[in-house]
């Protein structure tokens, strides 16, 4: 299995909702990442997990809460988001060099 | 810290060549190249790990000039499938000691028949 999967593909939520994004990989990669990408912009790193421990938090607001239950799964819990948080959220994994991206979740916050 | 790419956009006819440049104001220790098609995820193309290194991937190749802090991506005899946005990426050490990837500004490439 050489892919990263993400669910859901699309998500619409209100500012008071709580939702979660899920990411899964079975390539044995020990590093997993969350990126945020706005239209016509490069992906921006949010969080990095290495061996299931949070290694990097790019000063992301607390309304985004990452979780790594095991080496294959990565979640991003969302609560009280703002309309400006609408974007494509990409998950990626790596063995240390090349990063392999999932298809992303397109999030719209109303 | 974000690498700057040039040109910002380029339009080619099928079969033409293109060069995309990536420059950094800080020392480069490695350079990644990715392609992202519209509505899809970025796809890894190649990584260059040391100055002077050149790599090829079918008709797409890249070079890395460590002294000049820049890398170039060469697309030869472009195909329609080459259309997309190309990003370079550089690894930067975070304050936790873990390396993170910072993407360049991007170059939009359109190949027309």
mmCIF file of C-alpha atoms in Angstrom:
data_model
loop_
_atom_site.group_PDB
_atom_site.id
_atom_site.type_symbol
_atom_site.label_atom_id
_atom_site.label_comp_id
_atom_site.label_asym_id
_atom_site.label_seq_id
_atom_site.Cartn_x
_atom_site.Cartn_y
_atom_site.Cartn_z
ATOM 1 C CA UNK A 1 0.000 0.000 0.000
ATOM 2 C CA UNK A 2 1.670 3.190 -1.191
ATOM 3 C CA UNK A 3 -0.880 5.846 -0.483
ATOM 4 C CA UNK A 4 -2.087 8.252 2.136
ATOM 5 C CA UNK A 5 -5.849 8.369 2.573
ATOM 6 C CA UNK A 6 -7.892 11.205 4.049
ATOM 7 C CA UNK A 7 -11.514 11.463 5.088
ATOM 8 C CA UNK A 8 -13.777 13.222 4.491
ATOM 9 C CA UNK A 9 -13.020 14.688 1.054
ATOM 10 C CA UNK A 10 -15.240 17.675 1.708
ATOM 11 C CA UNK A 11 -16.492 19.171 4.957
ATOM 12 C CA UNK A 12 -18.792 22.095 5.635
ATOM 13 C CA UNK A 13 -19.119 23.200 9.231
ATOM 14 C CA UNK A 14 -20.468 26.062 11.255
ATOM 15 C CA UNK A 15 -18.360 28.091 13.644
ATOM 16 C CA UNK A 16 -19.812 26.290 16.668
ATOM 17 C CA UNK A 17 -19.369 22.759 15.340
ATOM 18 C CA UNK A 18 -16.833 20.155 16.365
ATOM 19 C CA UNK A 19 -15.491 17.909 13.621
ATOM 20 C CA UNK A 20 -12.451 15.744 12.927
ATOM 21 C CA UNK A 21 -10.284 15.089 9.901
ATOM 22 C CA UNK A 22 -8.707 11.672 9.546
ATOM 23 C CA UNK A 23 -5.541 10.524 7.808
ATOM 24 C CA UNK A 24 -4.168 7.007 7.397
ATOM 25 C CA UNK A 25 -1.051 5.471 5.865
ATOM 26 C CA UNK A 26 0.273 1.915 5.844
ATOM 27 C CA UNK A 27 3.713 2.550 4.401
ATOM 28 C CA UNK A 28 5.483 2.264 7.743
ATOM 29 C CA UNK A 29 6.342 5.965 7.705
ATOM 30 C CA UNK A 30 7.172 7.346 11.138
ATOM 31 C CA UNK A 31 6.674 11.009 10.371
ATOM 32 C CA UNK A 32 3.230 12.418 9.679
ATOM 33 C CA UNK A 33 2.236 15.983 8.891
ATOM 34 C CA UNK A 34 -0.722 18.336 8.662
ATOM 35 C CA UNK A 35 -0.573 21.159 6.136
ATOM 36 C CA UNK A 36 -3.030 23.923 5.305
ATOM 37 C CA UNK A 37 -3.265 25.199 1.748
ATOM 38 C CA UNK A 38 -5.131 28.265 0.566
ATOM 39 C CA UNK A 39 -6.026 28.703 -3.093
ATOM 40 C CA UNK A 40 -3.030 29.483 -5.327
ATOM 41 C CA UNK A 41 -0.644 29.313 -2.365
ATOM 42 C CA UNK A 42 1.909 26.697 -1.296
ATOM 43 C CA UNK A 43 1.086 24.273 1.514
ATOM 44 C CA UNK A 44 1.884 25.663 4.963
ATOM 45 C CA UNK A 45 3.041 23.320 7.683
ATOM 46 C CA UNK A 46 0.839 23.086 10.770
ATOM 47 C CA UNK A 47 2.010 20.067 12.768
ATOM 48 C CA UNK A 48 4.584 17.295 12.573
ATOM 49 C CA UNK A 49 4.443 13.995 14.426
ATOM 50 C CA UNK A 50 7.529 11.819 14.657
ATOM 51 C CA UNK A 51 7.166 8.354 16.144
ATOM 52 C CA UNK A 52 3.698 9.317 17.371
ATOM 53 C CA UNK A 53 4.982 12.339 19.305
ATOM 54 C CA UNK A 54 4.274 15.943 18.405
ATOM 55 C CA UNK A 55 7.576 17.338 17.143
ATOM 56 C CA UNK A 56 6.543 20.623 15.569
ATOM 57 C CA UNK A 57 3.588 22.921 16.180
ATOM 58 C CA UNK A 58 3.823 25.956 13.925
ATOM 59 C CA UNK A 59 2.058 28.213 16.417
ATOM 60 C CA UNK A 60 -1.297 26.931 15.231
ATOM 61 C CA UNK A 61 -4.368 28.281 17.108
ATOM 62 C CA UNK A 62 -5.745 25.937 19.753
ATOM 63 C CA UNK A 63 -8.996 25.517 17.824
ATOM 64 C CA UNK A 64 -6.945 22.980 15.816
ATOM 65 C CA UNK A 65 -5.980 19.972 17.915
ATOM 66 C CA UNK A 66 -3.882 17.173 16.398
ATOM 67 C CA UNK A 67 -3.812 13.608 17.610
ATOM 68 C CA UNK A 68 -1.735 10.598 16.600
ATOM 69 C CA UNK A 69 -3.396 7.453 18.064
ATOM 70 C CA UNK A 70 -0.851 5.122 16.459
ATOM 71 C CA UNK A 71 1.852 5.076 13.804
ATOM 72 C CA UNK A 72 -0.670 4.744 10.960
ATOM 73 C CA UNK A 73 -3.300 7.269 11.978
ATOM 74 C CA UNK A 74 -3.373 11.024 12.317
ATOM 75 C CA UNK A 75 -6.390 13.092 13.301
ATOM 76 C CA UNK A 76 -7.054 16.801 13.313
ATOM 77 C CA UNK A 77 -9.830 17.872 15.669
ATOM 78 C CA UNK A 78 -11.585 21.107 14.802
ATOM 79 C CA UNK A 79 -13.580 23.291 17.169
ATOM 80 C CA UNK A 80 -14.928 26.829 16.957
ATOM 81 C CA UNK A 81 -13.290 27.519 13.597
ATOM 82 C CA UNK A 82 -13.441 30.833 11.786
ATOM 83 C CA UNK A 83 -14.397 31.429 8.142
ATOM 84 C CA UNK A 84 -10.755 32.248 7.373
ATOM 85 C CA UNK A 85 -9.884 28.660 8.310
ATOM 86 C CA UNK A 86 -11.578 27.498 5.120
ATOM 87 C CA UNK A 87 -8.866 25.783 3.064
ATOM 88 C CA UNK A 88 -7.561 22.460 1.770
ATOM 89 C CA UNK A 89 -6.084 20.435 4.628
ATOM 90 C CA UNK A 90 -3.410 18.022 3.509
ATOM 91 C CA UNK A 91 -1.936 15.117 5.402
ATOM 92 C CA UNK A 92 1.476 13.739 4.473
ATOM 93 C CA UNK A 93 3.864 11.060 5.671
ATOM 94 C CA UNK A 94 7.521 10.312 5.130
ATOM 95 C CA UNK A 95 10.447 8.137 6.061
ATOM 96 C CA UNK A 96 12.558 11.261 6.447
ATOM 97 C CA UNK A 97 12.975 12.684 2.955
ATOM 98 C CA UNK A 98 10.227 12.632 0.335
ATOM 99 C CA UNK A 99 6.803 13.488 1.672
ATOM 100 C CA UNK A 100 3.785 11.617 0.344
ATOM 101 C CA UNK A 101 0.545 13.549 0.422
ATOM 102 C CA UNK A 102 -3.036 12.450 0.765
ATOM 103 C CA UNK A 103 -5.750 13.931 -1.481
ATOM 104 C CA UNK A 104 -6.779 16.433 1.167
ATOM 105 C CA UNK A 105 -9.987 17.542 2.857
ATOM 106 C CA UNK A 106 -11.567 20.678 1.466
ATOM 107 C CA UNK A 107 -12.985 22.496 4.477
ATOM 108 C CA UNK A 108 -15.536 25.281 4.350
ATOM 109 C CA UNK A 109 -16.411 27.149 7.536
ATOM 110 C CA UNK A 110 -19.664 29.076 7.428
ATOM 111 C CA UNK B 1 12.717 31.899 4.819
ATOM 112 C CA UNK B 2 10.384 30.911 1.982
ATOM 113 C CA UNK B 3 12.252 30.128 -1.248
ATOM 114 C CA UNK B 4 11.311 32.320 -4.195
ATOM 115 C CA UNK B 5 10.516 30.703 -7.522
ATOM 116 C CA UNK B 6 10.672 32.182 -10.989
ATOM 117 C CA UNK B 7 8.869 32.551 -13.239
ATOM 118 C CA UNK B 8 5.542 32.769 -11.407
ATOM 119 C CA UNK B 9 3.752 31.325 -14.413
ATOM 120 C CA UNK B 10 4.657 29.970 -17.828
ATOM 121 C CA UNK B 11 2.665 28.827 -20.824
ATOM 122 C CA UNK B 12 4.194 26.326 -23.220
ATOM 123 C CA UNK B 13 3.160 24.554 -26.356
ATOM 124 C CA UNK B 14 3.511 20.799 -26.262
ATOM 125 C CA UNK B 15 7.099 19.824 -27.040
ATOM 126 C CA UNK B 16 8.689 23.043 -25.778
ATOM 127 C CA UNK B 17 11.190 23.247 -22.933
ATOM 128 C CA UNK B 18 11.011 25.198 -19.677
ATOM 129 C CA UNK B 19 13.223 26.028 -16.708
ATOM 130 C CA UNK B 20 11.904 26.805 -13.237
ATOM 131 C CA UNK B 21 14.229 28.408 -10.738
ATOM 132 C CA UNK B 22 14.191 28.281 -6.944
ATOM 133 C CA UNK B 23 16.285 30.675 -4.878
ATOM 134 C CA UNK B 24 16.797 30.935 -1.161
ATOM 135 C CA UNK B 25 18.162 33.763 0.982
ATOM 136 C CA UNK B 26 19.455 31.155 3.423
ATOM 137 C CA UNK B 27 21.829 28.233 2.973
ATOM 138 C CA UNK B 28 20.277 25.267 1.224
ATOM 139 C CA UNK B 29 21.118 21.805 2.450
ATOM 140 C CA UNK B 30 18.675 19.944 0.246
ATOM 141 C CA UNK B 31 16.013 20.771 -2.313
ATOM 142 C CA UNK B 32 12.743 18.941 -2.945
ATOM 143 C CA UNK B 33 10.597 19.335 -6.060
ATOM 144 C CA UNK B 34 6.852 18.645 -6.150
ATOM 145 C CA UNK B 35 4.114 19.021 -8.770
ATOM 146 C CA UNK B 36 0.509 19.718 -7.876
ATOM 147 C CA UNK B 37 -2.223 19.369 -10.458
ATOM 148 C CA UNK B 38 -5.371 21.403 -10.034
ATOM 149 C CA UNK B 39 -7.573 19.943 -7.317
ATOM 150 C CA UNK B 40 -5.063 17.251 -6.413
ATOM 151 C CA UNK B 41 -2.370 16.699 -3.799
ATOM 152 C CA UNK B 42 1.299 17.596 -4.357
ATOM 153 C CA UNK B 43 3.310 14.719 -5.820
ATOM 154 C CA UNK B 44 6.991 14.233 -5.024
ATOM 155 C CA UNK B 45 9.262 14.477 -8.073
ATOM 156 C CA UNK B 46 12.790 14.353 -6.716
ATOM 157 C CA UNK B 47 15.165 15.448 -3.988
ATOM 158 C CA UNK B 48 18.692 16.800 -4.351
ATOM 159 C CA UNK B 49 20.845 16.341 -1.314
ATOM 160 C CA UNK B 50 24.108 18.024 -2.107
ATOM 161 C CA UNK B 51 25.589 20.817 -4.129
ATOM 162 C CA UNK B 52 26.375 19.951 -7.712
ATOM 163 C CA UNK B 53 23.907 17.095 -7.746
ATOM 164 C CA UNK B 54 21.776 16.600 -10.806
ATOM 165 C CA UNK B 55 18.904 14.187 -11.135
ATOM 166 C CA UNK B 56 16.530 13.140 -13.840
ATOM 167 C CA UNK B 57 13.002 11.777 -13.907
ATOM 168 C CA UNK B 58 12.037 10.870 -17.475
ATOM 169 C CA UNK B 59 12.209 14.258 -19.253
ATOM 170 C CA UNK B 60 12.252 16.219 -16.010
ATOM 171 C CA UNK B 61 15.592 16.885 -14.357
ATOM 172 C CA UNK B 62 16.980 19.229 -11.725
ATOM 173 C CA UNK B 63 20.238 20.727 -10.574
ATOM 174 C CA UNK B 64 21.355 22.126 -7.230
ATOM 175 C CA UNK B 65 23.907 24.908 -6.885
ATOM 176 C CA UNK B 66 24.673 25.026 -3.192
ATOM 177 C CA UNK B 67 26.966 28.067 -3.406
ATOM 178 C CA UNK B 68 24.375 30.129 -5.227
ATOM 179 C CA UNK B 69 21.647 28.831 -2.896
ATOM 180 C CA UNK B 70 19.477 27.885 -5.814
ATOM 181 C CA UNK B 71 18.051 24.962 -7.734
ATOM 182 C CA UNK B 72 16.587 24.664 -11.202
ATOM 183 C CA UNK B 73 14.016 22.253 -12.621
ATOM 184 C CA UNK B 74 14.277 21.464 -16.331
ATOM 185 C CA UNK B 75 11.284 20.218 -18.304
ATOM 186 C CA UNK B 76 12.238 18.904 -21.724
ATOM 187 C CA UNK B 77 9.856 18.304 -24.617
ATOM 188 C CA UNK B 78 6.893 19.144 -22.404
ATOM 189 C CA UNK B 79 3.761 17.020 -22.456
ATOM 190 C CA UNK B 80 0.204 17.990 -21.627
ATOM 191 C CA UNK B 81 0.525 15.974 -18.420
ATOM 192 C CA UNK B 82 3.226 18.358 -17.180
ATOM 193 C CA UNK B 83 0.657 21.071 -16.519
ATOM 194 C CA UNK B 84 0.302 22.005 -12.885
ATOM 195 C CA UNK B 85 1.959 24.051 -10.185
ATOM 196 C CA UNK B 86 5.557 23.228 -9.358
ATOM 197 C CA UNK B 87 6.907 23.809 -5.870
ATOM 198 C CA UNK B 88 10.438 23.589 -4.636
ATOM 199 C CA UNK B 89 10.945 22.920 -0.958
ATOM 200 C CA UNK B 90 13.811 23.388 1.430
ATOM 201 C CA UNK B 91 14.408 21.760 4.776
ATOM 202 C CA UNK B 92 14.786 24.106 7.712
ATOM 203 C CA UNK B 93 15.610 23.160 11.279
ATOM 204 C CA UNK B 94 12.888 23.952 13.756
ATOM 205 C CA UNK B 95 13.511 24.969 17.353
ATOM 206 C CA UNK B 96 12.824 21.380 18.426
ATOM 207 C CA UNK B 97 15.701 20.148 16.289
ATOM 208 C CA UNK B 98 13.334 18.497 13.837
ATOM 209 C CA UNK B 99 13.633 19.408 10.163
ATOM 210 C CA UNK B 100 10.595 20.843 8.440
ATOM 211 C CA UNK B 101 9.871 21.431 4.765
ATOM 212 C CA UNK B 102 9.158 24.970 3.608
ATOM 213 C CA UNK B 103 7.629 25.226 0.155
ATOM 214 C CA UNK B 104 8.608 27.854 -2.390
ATOM 215 C CA UNK B 105 6.234 30.400 -3.872
ATOM 216 C CA UNK B 106 5.240 28.093 -6.741
ATOM 217 C CA UNK B 107 5.329 28.221 -10.541
ATOM 218 C CA UNK B 108 2.169 27.592 -12.551
ATOM 219 C CA UNK B 109 2.866 25.731 -15.778
ATOM 220 C CA UNK B 110 0.332 25.287 -18.550
ATOM 221 C CA UNK B 111 1.138 23.124 -21.540
ATOM 222 C CA UNK B 112 -1.213 23.584 -24.471
ATOM 223 C CA UNK B 113 -1.644 21.336 -27.547
#
